[in-house]
Coordinates of N, CA and C in Angstrom, one line a residue:
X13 N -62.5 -35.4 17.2 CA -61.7 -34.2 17.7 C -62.5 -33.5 18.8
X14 N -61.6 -33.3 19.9 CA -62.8 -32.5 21.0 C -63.2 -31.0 20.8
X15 N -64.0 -30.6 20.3 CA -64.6 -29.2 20.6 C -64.3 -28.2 21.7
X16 N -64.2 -27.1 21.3 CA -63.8 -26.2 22.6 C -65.2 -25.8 23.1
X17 N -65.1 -25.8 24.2 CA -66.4 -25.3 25.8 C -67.0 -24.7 24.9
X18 N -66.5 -23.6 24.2 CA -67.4 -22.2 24.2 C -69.2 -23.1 23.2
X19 N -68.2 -24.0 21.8 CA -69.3 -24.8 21.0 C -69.5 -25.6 21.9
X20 N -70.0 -25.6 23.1 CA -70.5 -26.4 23.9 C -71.4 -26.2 24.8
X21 N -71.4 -24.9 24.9 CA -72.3 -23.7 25.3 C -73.3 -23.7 24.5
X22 N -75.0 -24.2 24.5 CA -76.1 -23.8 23.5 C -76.7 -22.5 24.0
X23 N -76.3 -21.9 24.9 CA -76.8 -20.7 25.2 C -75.7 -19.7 24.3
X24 N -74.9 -19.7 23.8 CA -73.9 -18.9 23.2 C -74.0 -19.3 21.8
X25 N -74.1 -20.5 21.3 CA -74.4 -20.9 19.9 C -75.9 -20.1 19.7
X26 N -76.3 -20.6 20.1 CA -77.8 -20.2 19.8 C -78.2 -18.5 19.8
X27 N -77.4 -17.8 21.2 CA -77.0 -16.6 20.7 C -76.0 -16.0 19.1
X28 N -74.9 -16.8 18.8 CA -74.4 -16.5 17.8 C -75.7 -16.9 16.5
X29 N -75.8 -17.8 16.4 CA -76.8 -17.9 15.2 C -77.8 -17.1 15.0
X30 N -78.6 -16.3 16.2 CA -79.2 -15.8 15.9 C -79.1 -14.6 15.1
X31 N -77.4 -14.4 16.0 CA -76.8 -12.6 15.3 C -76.7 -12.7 13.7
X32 N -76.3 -14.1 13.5 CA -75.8 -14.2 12.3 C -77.2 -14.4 10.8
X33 N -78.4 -14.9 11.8 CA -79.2 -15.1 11.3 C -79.8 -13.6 11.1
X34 N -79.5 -12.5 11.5 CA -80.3 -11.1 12.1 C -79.8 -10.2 10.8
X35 N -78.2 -10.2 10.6 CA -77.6 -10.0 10.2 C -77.8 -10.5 8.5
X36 N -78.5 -11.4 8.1 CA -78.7 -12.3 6.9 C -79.9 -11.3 6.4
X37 N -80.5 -11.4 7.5 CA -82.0 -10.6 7.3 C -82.4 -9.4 7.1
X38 N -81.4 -8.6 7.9 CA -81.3 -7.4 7.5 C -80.4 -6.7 6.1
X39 N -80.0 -7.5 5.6 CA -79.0 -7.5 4.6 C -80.2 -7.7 3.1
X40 N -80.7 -8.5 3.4 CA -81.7 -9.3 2.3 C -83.1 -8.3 2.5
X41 N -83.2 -7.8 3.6 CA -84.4 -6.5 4.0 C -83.7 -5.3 2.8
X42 N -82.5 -4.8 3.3 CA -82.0 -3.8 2.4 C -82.1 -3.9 0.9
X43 N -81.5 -5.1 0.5 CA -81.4 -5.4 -1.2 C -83.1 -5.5 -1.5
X44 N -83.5 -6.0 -1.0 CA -84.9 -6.3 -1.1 C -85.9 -4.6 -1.4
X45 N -86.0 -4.4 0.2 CA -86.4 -3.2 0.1 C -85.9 -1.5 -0.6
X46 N -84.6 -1.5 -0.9 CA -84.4 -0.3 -1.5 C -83.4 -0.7 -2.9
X47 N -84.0 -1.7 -3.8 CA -82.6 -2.0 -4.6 C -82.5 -0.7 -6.0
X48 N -83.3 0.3 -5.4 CA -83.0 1.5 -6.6 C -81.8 1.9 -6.0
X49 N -81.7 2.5 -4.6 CA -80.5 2.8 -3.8 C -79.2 1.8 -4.0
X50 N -78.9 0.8 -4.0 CA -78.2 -0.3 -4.3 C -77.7 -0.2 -5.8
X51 N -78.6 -0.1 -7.0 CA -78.2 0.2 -8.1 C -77.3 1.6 -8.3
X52 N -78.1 2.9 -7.5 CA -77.7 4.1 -7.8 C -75.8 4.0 -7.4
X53 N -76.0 3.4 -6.4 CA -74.5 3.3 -5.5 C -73.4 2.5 -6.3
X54 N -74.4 1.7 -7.0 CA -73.2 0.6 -8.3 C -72.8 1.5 -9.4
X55 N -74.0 2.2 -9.6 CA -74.0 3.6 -10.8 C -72.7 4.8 -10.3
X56 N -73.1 5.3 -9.1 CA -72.5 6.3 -9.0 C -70.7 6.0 -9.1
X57 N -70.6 4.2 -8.4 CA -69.5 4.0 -8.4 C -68.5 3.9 -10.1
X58 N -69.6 3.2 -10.3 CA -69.1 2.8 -12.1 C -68.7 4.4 -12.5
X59 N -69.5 5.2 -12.7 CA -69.6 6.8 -12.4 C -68.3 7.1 -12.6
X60 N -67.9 6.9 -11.0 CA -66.6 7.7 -10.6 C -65.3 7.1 -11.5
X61 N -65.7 5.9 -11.2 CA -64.1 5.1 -12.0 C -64.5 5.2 -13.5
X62 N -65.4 5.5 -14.2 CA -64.5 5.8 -15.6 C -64.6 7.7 -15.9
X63 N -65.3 8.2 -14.6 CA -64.1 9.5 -14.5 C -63.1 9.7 -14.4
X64 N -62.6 8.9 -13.2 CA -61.2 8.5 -13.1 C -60.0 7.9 -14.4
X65 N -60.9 7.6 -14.9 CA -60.1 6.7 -16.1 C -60.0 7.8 -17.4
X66 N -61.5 8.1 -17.4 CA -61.4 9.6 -18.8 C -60.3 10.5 -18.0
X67 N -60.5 10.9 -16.8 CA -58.8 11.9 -16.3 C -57.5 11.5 -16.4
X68 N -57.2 10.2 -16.1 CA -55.8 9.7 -16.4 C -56.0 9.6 -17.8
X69 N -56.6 8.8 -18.6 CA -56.5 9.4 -20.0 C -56.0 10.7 -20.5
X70 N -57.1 12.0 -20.2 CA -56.3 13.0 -20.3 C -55.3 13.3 -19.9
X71 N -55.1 13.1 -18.6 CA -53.2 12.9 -18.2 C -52.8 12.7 -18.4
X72 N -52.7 11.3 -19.1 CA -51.4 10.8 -20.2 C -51.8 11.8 -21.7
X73 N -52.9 11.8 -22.4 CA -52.4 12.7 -23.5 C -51.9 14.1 -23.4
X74 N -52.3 14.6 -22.1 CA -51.3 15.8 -21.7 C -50.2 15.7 -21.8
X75 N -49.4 14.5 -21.2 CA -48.0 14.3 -20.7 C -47.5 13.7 -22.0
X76 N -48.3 13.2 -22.9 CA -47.9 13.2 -24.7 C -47.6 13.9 -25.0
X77 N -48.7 15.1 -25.1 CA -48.3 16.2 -25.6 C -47.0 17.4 -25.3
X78 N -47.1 17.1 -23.8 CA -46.3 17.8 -23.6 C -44.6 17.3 -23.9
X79 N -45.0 16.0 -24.0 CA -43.3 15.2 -24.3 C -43.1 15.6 -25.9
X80 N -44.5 15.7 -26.2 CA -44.4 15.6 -27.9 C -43.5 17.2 -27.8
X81 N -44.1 18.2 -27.1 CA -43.7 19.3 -27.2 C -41.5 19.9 -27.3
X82 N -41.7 18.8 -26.2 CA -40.4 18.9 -25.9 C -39.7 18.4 -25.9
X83 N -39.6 17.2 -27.3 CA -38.8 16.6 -28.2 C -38.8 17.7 -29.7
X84 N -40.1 18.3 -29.5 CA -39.6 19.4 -30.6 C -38.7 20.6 -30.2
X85 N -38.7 20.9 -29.0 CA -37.8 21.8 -28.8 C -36.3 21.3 -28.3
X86 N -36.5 20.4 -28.0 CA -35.1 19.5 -28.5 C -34.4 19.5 -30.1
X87 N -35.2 19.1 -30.7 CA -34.9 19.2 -32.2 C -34.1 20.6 -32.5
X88 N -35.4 21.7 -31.8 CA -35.2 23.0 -32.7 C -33.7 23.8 -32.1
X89 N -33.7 23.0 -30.5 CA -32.4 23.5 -30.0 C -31.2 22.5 -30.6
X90 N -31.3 21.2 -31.4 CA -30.4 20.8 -31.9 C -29.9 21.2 -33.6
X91 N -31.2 22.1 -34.4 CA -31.0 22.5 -35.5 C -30.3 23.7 -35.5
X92 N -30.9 24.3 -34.2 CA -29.9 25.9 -34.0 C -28.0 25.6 -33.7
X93 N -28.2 24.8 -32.9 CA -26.4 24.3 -32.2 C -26.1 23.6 -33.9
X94 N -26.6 23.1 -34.5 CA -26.7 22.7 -36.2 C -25.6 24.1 -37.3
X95 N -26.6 25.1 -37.0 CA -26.6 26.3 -37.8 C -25.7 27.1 -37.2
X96 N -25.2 27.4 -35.6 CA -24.3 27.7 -34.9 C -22.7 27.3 -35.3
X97 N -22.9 25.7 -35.4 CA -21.9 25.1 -36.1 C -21.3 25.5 -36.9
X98 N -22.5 25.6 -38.2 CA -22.1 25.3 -39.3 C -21.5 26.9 -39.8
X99 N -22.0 28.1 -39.1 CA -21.9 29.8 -39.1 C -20.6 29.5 -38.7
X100 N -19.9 28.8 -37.8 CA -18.8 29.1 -36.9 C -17.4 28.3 -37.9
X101 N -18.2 26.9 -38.9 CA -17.1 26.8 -40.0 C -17.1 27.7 -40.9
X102 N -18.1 28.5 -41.6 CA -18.2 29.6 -42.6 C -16.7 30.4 -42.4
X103 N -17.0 30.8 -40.8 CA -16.4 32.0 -40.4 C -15.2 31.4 -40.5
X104 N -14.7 30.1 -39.7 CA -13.5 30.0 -40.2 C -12.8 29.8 -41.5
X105 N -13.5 29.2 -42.1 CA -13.2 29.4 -43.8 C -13.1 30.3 -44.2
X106 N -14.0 31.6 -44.0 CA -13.6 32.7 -44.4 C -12.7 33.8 -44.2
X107 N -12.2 32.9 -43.0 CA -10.8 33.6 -42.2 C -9.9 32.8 -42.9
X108 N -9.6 32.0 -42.9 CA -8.6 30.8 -44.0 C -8.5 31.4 -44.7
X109 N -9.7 31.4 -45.7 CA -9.4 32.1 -46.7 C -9.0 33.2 -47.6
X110 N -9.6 34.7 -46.4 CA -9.0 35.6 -46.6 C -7.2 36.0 -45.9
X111 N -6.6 35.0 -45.0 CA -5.1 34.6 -44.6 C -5.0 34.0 -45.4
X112 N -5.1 33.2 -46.3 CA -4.5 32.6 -47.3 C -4.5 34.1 -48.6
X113 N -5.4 34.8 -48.8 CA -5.4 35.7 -49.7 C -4.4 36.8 -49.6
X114 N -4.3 36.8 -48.1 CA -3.8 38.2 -47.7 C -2.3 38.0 -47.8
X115 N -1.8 36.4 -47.8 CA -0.5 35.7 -47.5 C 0.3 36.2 -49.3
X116 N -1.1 35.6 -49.7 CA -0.9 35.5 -51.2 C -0.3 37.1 -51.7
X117 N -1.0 37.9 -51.2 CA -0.8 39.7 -52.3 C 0.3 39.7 -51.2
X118 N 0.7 39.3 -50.2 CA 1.9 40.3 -49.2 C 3.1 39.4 -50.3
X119 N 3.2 38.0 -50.2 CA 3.9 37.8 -50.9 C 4.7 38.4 -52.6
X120 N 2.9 38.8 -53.3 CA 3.2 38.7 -54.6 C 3.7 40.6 -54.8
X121 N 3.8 41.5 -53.6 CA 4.3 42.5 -53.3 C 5.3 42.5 -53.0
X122 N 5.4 41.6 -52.3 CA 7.6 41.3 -51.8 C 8.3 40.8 -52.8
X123 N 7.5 39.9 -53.8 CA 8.2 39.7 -54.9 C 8.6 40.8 -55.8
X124 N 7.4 41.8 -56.1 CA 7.5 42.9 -57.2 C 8.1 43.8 -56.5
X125 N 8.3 43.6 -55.2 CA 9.4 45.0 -54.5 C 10.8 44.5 -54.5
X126 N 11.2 43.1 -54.4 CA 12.4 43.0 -54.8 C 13.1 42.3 -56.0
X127 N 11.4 42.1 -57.1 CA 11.9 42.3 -58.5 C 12.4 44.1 -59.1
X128 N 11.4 45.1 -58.3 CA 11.6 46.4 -58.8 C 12.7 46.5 -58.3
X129 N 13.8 46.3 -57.2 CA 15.1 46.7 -56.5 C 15.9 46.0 -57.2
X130 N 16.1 44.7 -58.0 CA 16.8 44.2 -58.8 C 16.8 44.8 -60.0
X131 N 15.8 45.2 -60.2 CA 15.3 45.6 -61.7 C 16.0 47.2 -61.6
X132 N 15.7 48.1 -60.8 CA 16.3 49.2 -61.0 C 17.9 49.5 -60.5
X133 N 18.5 48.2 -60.1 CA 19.6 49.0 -59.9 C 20.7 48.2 -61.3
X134 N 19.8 47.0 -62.0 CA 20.1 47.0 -63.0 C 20.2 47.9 -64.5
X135 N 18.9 48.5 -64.0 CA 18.9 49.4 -65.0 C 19.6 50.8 -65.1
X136 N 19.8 50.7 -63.7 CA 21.2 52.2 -63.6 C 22.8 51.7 -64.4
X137 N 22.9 50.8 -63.8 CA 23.9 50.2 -64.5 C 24.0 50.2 -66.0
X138 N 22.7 49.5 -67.0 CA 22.7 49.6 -68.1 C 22.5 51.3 -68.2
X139 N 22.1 52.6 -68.1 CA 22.0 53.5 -68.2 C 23.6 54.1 -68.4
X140 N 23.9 53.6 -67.4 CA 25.6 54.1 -67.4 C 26.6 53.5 -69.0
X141 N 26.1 52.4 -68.7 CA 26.4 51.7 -69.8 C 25.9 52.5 -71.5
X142 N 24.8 52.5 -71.4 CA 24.6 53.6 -72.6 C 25.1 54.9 -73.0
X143 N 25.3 55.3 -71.8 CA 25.7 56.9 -71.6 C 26.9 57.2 -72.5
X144 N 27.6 55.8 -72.6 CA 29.3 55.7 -73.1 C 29.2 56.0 -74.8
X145 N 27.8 55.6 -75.5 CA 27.7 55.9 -76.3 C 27.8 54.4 -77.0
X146 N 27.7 54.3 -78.6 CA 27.2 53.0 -79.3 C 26.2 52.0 -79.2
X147 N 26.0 50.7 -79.3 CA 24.9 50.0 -79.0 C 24.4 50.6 -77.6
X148 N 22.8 50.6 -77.9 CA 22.2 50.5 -76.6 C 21.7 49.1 -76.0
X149 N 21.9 48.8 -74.2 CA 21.4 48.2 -74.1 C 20.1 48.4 -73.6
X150 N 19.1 47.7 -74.0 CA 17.5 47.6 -73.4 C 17.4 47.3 -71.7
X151 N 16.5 48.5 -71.3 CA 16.5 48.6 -69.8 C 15.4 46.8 -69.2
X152 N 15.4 46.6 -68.4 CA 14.2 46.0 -67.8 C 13.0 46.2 -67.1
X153 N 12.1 45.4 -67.5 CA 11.0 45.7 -67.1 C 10.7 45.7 -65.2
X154 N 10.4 46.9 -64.9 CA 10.2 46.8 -63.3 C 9.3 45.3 -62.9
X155 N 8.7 45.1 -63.6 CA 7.4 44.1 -63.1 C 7.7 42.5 -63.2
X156 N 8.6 42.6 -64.2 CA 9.1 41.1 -64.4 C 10.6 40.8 -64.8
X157 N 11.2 41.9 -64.7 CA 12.9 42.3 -64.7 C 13.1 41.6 -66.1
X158 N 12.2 41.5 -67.1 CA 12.7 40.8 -68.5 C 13.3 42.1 -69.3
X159 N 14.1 42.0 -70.5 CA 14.2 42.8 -71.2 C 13.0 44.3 -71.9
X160 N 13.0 44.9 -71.7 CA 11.7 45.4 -72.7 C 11.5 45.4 -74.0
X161 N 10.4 44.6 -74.4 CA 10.4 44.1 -76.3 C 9.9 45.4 -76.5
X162 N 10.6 45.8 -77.8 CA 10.9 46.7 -78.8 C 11.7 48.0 -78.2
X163 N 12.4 47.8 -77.5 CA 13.1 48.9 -76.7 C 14.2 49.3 -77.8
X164 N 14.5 50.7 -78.4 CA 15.4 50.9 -79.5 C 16.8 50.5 -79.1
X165 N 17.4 50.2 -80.2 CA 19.0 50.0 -80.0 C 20.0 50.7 -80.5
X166 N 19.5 52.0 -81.0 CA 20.6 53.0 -81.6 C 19.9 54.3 -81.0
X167 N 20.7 55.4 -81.3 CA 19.8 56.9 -81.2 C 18.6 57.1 -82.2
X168 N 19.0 56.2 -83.8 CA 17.9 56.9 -84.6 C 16.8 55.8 -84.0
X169 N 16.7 54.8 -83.9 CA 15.7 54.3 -83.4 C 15.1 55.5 -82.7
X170 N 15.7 55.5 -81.6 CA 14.9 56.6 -80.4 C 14.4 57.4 -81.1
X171 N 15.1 58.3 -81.6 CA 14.6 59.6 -82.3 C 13.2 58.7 -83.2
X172 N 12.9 58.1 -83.7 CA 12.0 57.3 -84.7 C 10.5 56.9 -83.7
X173 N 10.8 56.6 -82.3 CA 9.5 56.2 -81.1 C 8.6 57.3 -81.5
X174 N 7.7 56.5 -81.7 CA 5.7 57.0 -81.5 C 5.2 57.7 -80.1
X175 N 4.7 58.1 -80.2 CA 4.2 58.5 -78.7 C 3.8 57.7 -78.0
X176 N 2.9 56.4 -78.3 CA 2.6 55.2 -77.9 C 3.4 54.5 -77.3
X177 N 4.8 54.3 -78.5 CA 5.3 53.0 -78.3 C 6.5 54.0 -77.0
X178 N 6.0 55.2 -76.5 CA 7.2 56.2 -75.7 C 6.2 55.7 -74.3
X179 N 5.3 55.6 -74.6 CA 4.5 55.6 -73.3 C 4.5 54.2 -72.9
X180 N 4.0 53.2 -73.7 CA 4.3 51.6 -73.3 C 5.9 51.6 -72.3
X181 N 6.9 51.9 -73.0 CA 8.4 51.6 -72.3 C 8.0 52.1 -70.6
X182 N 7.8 53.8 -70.9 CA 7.0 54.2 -69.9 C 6.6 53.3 -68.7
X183 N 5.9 53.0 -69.1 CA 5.1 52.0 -68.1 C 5.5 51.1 -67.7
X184 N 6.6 50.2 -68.8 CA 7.1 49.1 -68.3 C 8.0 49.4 -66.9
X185 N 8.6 50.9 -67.2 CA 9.5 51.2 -66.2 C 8.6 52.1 -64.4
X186 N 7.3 52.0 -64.8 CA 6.5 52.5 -63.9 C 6.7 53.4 -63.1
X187 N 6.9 54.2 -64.9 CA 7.6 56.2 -64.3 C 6.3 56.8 -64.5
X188 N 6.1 57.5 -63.7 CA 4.6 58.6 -63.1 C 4.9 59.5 -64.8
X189 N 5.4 59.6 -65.8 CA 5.1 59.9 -67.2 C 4.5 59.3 -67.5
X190 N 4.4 58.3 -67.7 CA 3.3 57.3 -68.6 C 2.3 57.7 -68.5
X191 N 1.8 58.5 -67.3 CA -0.1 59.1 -67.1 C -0.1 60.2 -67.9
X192 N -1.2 60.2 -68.8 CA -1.5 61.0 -69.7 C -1.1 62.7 -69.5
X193 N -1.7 62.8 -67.9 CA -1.6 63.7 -67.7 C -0.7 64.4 -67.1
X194 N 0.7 63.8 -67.3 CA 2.1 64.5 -66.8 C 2.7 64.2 -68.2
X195 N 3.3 65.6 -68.2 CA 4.5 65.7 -69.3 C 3.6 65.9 -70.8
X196 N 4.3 66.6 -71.7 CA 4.0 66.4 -73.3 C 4.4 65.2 -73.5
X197 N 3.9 65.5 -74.9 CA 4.7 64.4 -75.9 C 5.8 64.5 -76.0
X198 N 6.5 65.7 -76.2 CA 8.2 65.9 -75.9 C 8.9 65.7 -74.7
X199 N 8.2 66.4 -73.7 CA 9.0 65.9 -72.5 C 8.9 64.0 -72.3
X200 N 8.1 63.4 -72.7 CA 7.7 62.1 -72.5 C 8.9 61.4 -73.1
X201 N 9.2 62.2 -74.1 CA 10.6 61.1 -75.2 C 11.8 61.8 -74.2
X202 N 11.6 62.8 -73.9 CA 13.5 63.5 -73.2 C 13.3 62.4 -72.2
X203 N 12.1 62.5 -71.1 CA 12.2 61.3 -70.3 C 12.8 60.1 -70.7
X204 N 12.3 59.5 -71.2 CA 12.8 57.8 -71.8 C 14.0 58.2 -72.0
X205 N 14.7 59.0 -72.6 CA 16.3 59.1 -73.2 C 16.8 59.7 -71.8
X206 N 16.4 60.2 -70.8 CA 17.3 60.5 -69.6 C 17.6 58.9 -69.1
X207 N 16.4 58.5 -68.8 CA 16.2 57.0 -68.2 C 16.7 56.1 -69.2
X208 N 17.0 55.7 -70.2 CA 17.7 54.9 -70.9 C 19.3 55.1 -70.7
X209 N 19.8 56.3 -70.7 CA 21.0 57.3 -70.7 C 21.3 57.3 -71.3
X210 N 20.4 57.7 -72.4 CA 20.9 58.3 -73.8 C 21.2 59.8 -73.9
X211 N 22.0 60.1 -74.5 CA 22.5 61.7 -74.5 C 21.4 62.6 -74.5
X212 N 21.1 63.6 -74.2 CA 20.5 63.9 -73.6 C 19.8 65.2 -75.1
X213 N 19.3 65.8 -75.4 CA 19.0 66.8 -76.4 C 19.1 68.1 -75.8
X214 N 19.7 69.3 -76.0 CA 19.7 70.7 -75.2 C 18.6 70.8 -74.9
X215 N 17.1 70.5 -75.3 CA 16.5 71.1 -74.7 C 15.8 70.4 -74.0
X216 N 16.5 69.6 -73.1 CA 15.7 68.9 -72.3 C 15.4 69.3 -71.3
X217 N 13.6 69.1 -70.7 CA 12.8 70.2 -70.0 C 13.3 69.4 -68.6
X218 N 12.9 70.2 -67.4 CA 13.2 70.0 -65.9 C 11.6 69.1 -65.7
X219 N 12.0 68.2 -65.3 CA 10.8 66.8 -64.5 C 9.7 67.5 -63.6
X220 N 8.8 67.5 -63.6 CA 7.9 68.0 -62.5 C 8.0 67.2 -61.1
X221 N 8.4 65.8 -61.3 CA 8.3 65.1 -60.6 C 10.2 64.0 -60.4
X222 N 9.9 63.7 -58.9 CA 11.2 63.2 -59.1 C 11.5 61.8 -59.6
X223 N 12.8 61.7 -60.3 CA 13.0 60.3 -61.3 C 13.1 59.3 -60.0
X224 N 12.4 58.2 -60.3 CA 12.7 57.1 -58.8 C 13.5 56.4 -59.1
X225 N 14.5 56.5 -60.1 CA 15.7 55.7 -60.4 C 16.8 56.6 -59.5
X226 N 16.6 57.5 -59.8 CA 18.0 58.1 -58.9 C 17.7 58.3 -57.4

């Protein structure tokens, strides 16, 4: 293979080798002559790079930490939206439930208002009915429009009622007498026999209060 001019040149070769030879020598002068310098420079390097490496170390355990951090506050914002939840079914349960309660007493009021309106305009009727004289019939109870047990069926019966058994009827009819504290004992029986329509006794006293049957 032919060579190019320049390797053909011994004045140019001989110049290059020598550079290269200068260059060998000075290189082998340095390691030679200063190889504490040469070590220090491998040291300082080694040095730096596992500085470098202890810092990214702690960089990543930072960025652990800080991930660690903020998976817990993930958590704690997903236990709160948890509790938020679970406050917001309470509440509606407790709204259910108190519309279900409130459904319940409106109803069981509309019942006893148009068992009492059944109940008392039946019992005007039986009142009238008594008035005529002979068998009595037994009024109804306001609360459950049943007959009233032990309600008398003649006058002596009537005349014969306890104060007790005057105040029980009382009640069943949920006349403002039945409280202890309205009416005697006497006025308490002329009551029941007005409200039954039983004849009436001369001295029957004037109501403090008004009869809610009429």
């Amino acid at each position: 293979m032919e060579q190019h001019p320049v390797f053909n040149d011994p004045n140019i070769t001989a110049s290059f080798t020598q550079t290269v030879t200068q260059s060998i020598d000075a290189l082998k002068a340095h390691i030679t002559k200063e190889p504490g310098t040469f070590k220090d420079d491998i040291k300082n390097v080694t040095d730096d790079l596992k500085n470098d490496i202890d810092d990214v170390r702690n960089d990543l355990k930072d960025v652990k930490n800080d991930l660690k951090d903020i998976k817990n506050d993930i958590k704690d914002i997903k236990d709160n939206i948890k509790d938020v939840n679970d406050n917001i079914k309470d509440v509606k349960e407790e709204i259910k439930t108190s519309k279900n309660e409130l459904t319940a007493r409106i109803d069981t009021l509309d019942q006893r208002f148009q068992t009492s309106i059944a109940t008392r305009e039946y019992n005007s009727l039986v009142r009238a009915s008594n008035a005529s004289g002979g068998e009595f019939q037994p009024l109804h109870s306001v609360f459950t429009n049943a007959p009233i047990a032990a309600f008398p069926g003649s006058l002596s019966q009537f005349r014969s009622l306890n104060g007790a058994s005057i105040v029980a009827i009382l009640e069943q009819l949920n006349d403002p007498y039945c409280k202890p504290e309205l009416g005697t004992p006497a006025e308490k029986r002329v009551r029941l026999w007005m409200l039954a329509g039983v004849p009436q006794p001369s001295s029957f006293p004037r109501n403090p209060v008004p009869d809610p049957d009429e």
